[in-house]
Structures are given as structure tokens and as C-alpha cells.
Short mmCIF file of C-alpha atoms and ligand atoms in Angstrom, two decimals:
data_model
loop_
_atom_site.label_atom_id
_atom_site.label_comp_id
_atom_site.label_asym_id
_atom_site.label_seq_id
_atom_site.Cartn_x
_atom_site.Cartn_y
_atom_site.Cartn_z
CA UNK A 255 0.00 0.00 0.00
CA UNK A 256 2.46 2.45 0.94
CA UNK A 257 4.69 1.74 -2.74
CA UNK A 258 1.61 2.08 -4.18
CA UNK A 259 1.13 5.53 -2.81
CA UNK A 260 4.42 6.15 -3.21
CA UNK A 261 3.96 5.84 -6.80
CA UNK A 262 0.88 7.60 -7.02
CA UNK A 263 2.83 10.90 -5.59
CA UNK A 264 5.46 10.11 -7.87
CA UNK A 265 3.78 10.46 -10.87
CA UNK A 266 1.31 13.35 -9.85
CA UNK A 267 -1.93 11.02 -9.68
CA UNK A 268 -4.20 13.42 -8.18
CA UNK A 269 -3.13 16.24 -10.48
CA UNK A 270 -3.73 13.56 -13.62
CA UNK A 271 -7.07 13.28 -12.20
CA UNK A 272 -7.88 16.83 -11.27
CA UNK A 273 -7.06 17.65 -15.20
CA UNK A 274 -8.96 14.80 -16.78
CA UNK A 275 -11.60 16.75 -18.34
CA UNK A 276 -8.44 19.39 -19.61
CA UNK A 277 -6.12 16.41 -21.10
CA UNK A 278 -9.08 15.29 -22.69
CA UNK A 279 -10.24 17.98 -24.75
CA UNK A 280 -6.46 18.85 -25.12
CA UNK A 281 -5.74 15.59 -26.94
CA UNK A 282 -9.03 15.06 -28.95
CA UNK A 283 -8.56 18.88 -30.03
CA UNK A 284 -10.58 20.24 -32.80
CA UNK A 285 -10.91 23.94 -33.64
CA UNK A 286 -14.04 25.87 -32.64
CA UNK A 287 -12.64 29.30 -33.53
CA UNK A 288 -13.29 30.66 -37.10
CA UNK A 289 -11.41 32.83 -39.15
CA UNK A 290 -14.07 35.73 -39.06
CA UNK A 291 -14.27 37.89 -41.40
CA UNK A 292 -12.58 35.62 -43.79
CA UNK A 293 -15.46 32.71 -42.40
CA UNK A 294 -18.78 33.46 -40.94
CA UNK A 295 -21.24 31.59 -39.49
CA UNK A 296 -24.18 30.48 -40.21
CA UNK A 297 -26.87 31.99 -38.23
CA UNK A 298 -30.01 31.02 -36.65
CA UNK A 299 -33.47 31.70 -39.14
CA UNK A 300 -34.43 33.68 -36.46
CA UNK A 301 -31.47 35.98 -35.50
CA UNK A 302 -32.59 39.55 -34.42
CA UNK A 303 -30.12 41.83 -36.94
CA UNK A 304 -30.82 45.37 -38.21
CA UNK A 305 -34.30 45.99 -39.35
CA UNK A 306 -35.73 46.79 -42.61
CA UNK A 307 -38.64 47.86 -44.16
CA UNK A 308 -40.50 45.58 -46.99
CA UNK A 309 -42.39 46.64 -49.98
CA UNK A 310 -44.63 44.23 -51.82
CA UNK A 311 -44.18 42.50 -55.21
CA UNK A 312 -44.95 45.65 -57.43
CA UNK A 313 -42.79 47.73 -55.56
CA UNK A 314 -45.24 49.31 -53.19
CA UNK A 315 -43.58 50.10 -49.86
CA UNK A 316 -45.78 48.44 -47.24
CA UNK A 317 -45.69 50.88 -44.44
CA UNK A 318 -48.97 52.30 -43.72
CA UNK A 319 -48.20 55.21 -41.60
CA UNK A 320 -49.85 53.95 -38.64
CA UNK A 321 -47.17 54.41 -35.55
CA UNK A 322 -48.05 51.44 -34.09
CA UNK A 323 -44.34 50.64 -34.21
CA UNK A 324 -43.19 53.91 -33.00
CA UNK A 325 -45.71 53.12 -30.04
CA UNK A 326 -44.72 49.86 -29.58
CA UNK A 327 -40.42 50.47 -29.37
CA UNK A 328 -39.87 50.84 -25.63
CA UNK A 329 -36.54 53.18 -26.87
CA UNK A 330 -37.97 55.44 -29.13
CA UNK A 331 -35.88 54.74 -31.59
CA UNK A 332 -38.41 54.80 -34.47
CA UNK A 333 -40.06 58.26 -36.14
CA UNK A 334 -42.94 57.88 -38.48
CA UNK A 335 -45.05 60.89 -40.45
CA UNK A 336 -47.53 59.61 -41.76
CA UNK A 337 -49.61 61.62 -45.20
CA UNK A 338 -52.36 60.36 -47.07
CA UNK A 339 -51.36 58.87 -50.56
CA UNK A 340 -51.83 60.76 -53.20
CA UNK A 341 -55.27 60.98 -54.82
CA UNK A 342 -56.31 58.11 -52.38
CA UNK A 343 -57.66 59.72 -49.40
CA UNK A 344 -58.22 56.73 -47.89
CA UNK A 345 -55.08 55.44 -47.85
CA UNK A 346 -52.00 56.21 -45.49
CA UNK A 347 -48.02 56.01 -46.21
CA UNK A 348 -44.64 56.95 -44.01
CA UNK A 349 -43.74 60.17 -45.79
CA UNK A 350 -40.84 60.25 -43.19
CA UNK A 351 -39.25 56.98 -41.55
CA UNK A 352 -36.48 57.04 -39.40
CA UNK A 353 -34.63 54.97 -37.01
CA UNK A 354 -31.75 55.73 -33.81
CA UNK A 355 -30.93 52.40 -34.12
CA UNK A 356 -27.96 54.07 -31.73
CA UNK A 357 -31.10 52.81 -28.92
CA UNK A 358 -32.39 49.66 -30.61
CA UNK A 359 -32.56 46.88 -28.19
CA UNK A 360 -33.22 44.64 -30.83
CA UNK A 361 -35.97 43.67 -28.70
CA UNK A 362 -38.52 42.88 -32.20
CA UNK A 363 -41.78 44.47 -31.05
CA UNK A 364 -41.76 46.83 -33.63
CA UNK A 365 -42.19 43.78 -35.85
CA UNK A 366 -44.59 42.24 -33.46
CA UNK A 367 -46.44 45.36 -33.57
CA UNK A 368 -46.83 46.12 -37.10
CA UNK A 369 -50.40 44.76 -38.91
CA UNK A 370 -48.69 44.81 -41.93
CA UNK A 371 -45.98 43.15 -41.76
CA UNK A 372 -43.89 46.06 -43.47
CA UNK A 373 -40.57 45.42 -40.80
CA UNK A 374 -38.21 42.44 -40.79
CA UNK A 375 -35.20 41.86 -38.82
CA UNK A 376 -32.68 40.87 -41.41
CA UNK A 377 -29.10 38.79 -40.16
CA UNK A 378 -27.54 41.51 -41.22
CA UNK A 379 -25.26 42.59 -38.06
CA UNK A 380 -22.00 43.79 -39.17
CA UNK A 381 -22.35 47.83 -38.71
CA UNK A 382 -19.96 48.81 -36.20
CA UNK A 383 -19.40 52.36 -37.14
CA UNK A 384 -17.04 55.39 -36.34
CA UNK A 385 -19.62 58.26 -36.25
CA UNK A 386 -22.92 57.56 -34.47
CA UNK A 387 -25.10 59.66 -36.74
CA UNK A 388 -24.34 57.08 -39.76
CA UNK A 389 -26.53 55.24 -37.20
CA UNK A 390 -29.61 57.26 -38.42
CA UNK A 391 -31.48 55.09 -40.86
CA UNK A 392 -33.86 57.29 -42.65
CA UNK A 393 -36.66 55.34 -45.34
CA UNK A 394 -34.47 54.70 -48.23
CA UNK A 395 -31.53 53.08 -46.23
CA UNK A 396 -34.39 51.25 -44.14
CA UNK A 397 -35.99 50.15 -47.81
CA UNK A 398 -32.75 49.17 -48.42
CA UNK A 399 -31.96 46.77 -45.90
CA UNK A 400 -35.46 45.45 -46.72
CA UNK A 401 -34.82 44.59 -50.25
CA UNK A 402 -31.60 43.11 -49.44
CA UNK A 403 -32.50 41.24 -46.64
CA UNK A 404 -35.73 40.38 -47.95
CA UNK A 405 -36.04 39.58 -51.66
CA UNK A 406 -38.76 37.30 -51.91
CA UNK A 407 -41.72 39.37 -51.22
CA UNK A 408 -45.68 39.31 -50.73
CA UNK A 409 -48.12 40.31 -53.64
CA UNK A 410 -50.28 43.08 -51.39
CA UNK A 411 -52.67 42.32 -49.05
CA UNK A 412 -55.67 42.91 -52.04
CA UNK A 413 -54.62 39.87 -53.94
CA UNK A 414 -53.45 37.88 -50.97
CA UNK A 415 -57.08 38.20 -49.13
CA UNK A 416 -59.62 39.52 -51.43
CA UNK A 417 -62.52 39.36 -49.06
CA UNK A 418 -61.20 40.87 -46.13
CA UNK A 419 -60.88 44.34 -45.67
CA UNK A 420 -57.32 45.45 -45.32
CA UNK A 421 -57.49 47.15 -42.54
CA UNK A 422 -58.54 44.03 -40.73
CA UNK A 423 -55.52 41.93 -41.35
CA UNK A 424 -54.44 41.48 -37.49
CA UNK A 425 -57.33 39.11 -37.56
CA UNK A 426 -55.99 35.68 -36.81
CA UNK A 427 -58.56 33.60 -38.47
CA UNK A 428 -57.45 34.48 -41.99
CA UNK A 429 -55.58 32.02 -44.54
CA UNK A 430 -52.36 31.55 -44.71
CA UNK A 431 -50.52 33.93 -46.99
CA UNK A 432 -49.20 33.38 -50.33
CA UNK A 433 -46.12 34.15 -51.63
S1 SF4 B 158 -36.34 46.17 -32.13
FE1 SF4 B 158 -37.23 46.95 -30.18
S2 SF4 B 158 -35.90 48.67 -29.58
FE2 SF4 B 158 -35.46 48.24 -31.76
S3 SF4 B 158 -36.80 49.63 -32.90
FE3 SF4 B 158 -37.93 47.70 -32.68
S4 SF4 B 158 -39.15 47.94 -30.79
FE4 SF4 B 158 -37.57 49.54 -30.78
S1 SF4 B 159 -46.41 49.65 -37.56
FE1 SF4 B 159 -45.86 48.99 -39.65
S2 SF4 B 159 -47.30 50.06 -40.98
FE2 SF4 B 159 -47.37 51.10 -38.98
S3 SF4 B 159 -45.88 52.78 -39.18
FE3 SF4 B 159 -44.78 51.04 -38.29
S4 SF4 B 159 -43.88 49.96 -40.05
FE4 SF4 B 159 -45.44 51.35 -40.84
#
């Protein structure tokens, strides 16, 4: 008993078994780093990036003027001003859009929020910048996002649901959409 203690302190036994789990992963090594930017990963369908706004199949922006996003963004990052559309009084746009996204908590209600579906969170993520005021997304550069984030888009909500009023398309009960 006491050699074979004797050889246990010889050869550092507890230490071997203190760094088991270390020797292990040290000798069945296999790299988990990757040689960003060179390599990027692939990212989850539903990764929260920088947000864009959609338009429909003709071209049509889908923003409605409503605010409900504006209402919805607990950091008031979003600014909408809304106008009727031209010789369609019935019918609202975004004249203005704009986005702090200096304050975005990436938190998606906005998107939640919106009945139309005109916002999507693309995976777009890489926009570490110098100057925080190239941080101010107005429309275009948010339409921009969209259509590169986003290029397969809807046909509008006329053609997609022809016997439900648009302005009822929160309603939960409806079809599903087609592309
Ligand atoms: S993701 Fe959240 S914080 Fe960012 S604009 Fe939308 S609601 Fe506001
Ligand atoms: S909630 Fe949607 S439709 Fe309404 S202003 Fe915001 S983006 Fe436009």
C-alpha cells in the first residue's frame, strides 16, 4: 500500500485526475474558432439583426403610416409621419421613416407590432461604425436593408385576401398567406 502511494505521488496522480476533463479535450482537439471575417457563421433563421422595411411584389412600400411601431419600441428609436397617398384619401403612407438604431434593443416588437408586416429583422449585423449619426437610418436606407434582406416578397394584401378588408388583417382567423 504504501509503494503504491508512493507511486501515485510520484507520478502526480491526483493532479492527472484533477485535469482529466483538460487532457481530454487537449488531446481530442478540434478547432471551434473561425477565421471571421474571412469565415462566418451560419446563423439562426431567427437571429434579431438590423431591421428593414418591406415593400410588396410591385414595388409598393408596405408601411402604412400607422405608428403602431413607434408606439410599440420601448426606446424610441423609431419616427414615423404619416400623409395620405396621393389621390387616395383613404389610404395612409410613411412620408418620413427614421430609425436611432444608436437605442435599438433589438428587442422585435416593432415587428410584433406592425399589422402589416412592413418590418423584418434581417441577419444583417456587421455595422460597427465610427460616427454615431451614420446610425440614423432614414426610409431609403431602411428600404434598403429590406430589399436586401428580404427579396422574396408578398403580392399586397388585395390579392393575398380579397374578401377581407385590409385594414382588418391582425385578424388571426385568416388564410395563410401566399407568396
Ligand atoms: S427592435 Fe425593439 S428597440 Fe429596436 S426599434 Fe424595434 S421595438 Fe424599438
Ligand atoms: S407599424 Fe408597420 S405600418 Fe405602422 S408605421 Fe410602423 S412599419 Fe409602418
Amino acid at each position: 500500500m504504501k509503494i503504491k502511494n508512493w507511486i501515485k505521488s510520484l507520478i502526480f496522480f491526483e493532479i492527472l485526475v484533477g485535469m482529466k476533463a483538460t487532457l481530454t479535450h487537449f488531446l481530442r482537439y478540434r478547432p471551434i474558432t473561425i477565421e471571421y471575417p474571412h469565415v462566418k457563421k451560419q446563423l439562426p433563421d431567427n437571429y434579431r439583426g438590423m431591421l428593414g422595411l418591406l415593400k410588396y411584389d410591385d414595388g409598393t412600400e408596405k408601411c402604412v403610416g400607422c405608428d403602431l411601431c413607434e408606439a410599440a419600441c420601448p426606446s424610441r428609436v423609431i419616427k414615423v409621419v404619416s400623409a395620405e397617398v396621393p389621390g387616395e384619401p383613404a389610404k395612409r403612407y410613411a412620408r418620413e421613416y427614421t430609425m436611432d438604431m444608436t437605442r435599438c434593443l433589438f428587442c422585435g416588437l416593432c415587428v410584433e407590432a406592425c399589422p402589416v408586416d412592413a418590418l423584418g429583422m434581417s441577419q444583417e449585423f456587421e455595422w460597427a461604425v465610427y460616427d454615431k449619426r451614420h446610425l440614423q437610418l432614414n426610409k431609403e436606407q431602411l428600404l434598403a436593408i429590406g430589399d436586401r434582406a428580404f427579396p422574396k416578397r408578398e403580392k399586397r394584401l388585395e390579392f393575398q385576401h380579397p374578401n377581407v378588408a385590409w385594414f382588418n388583417v391582425a385578424c388571426r382567423e385568416m388564410p395563410e398567406k401566399e407568396l
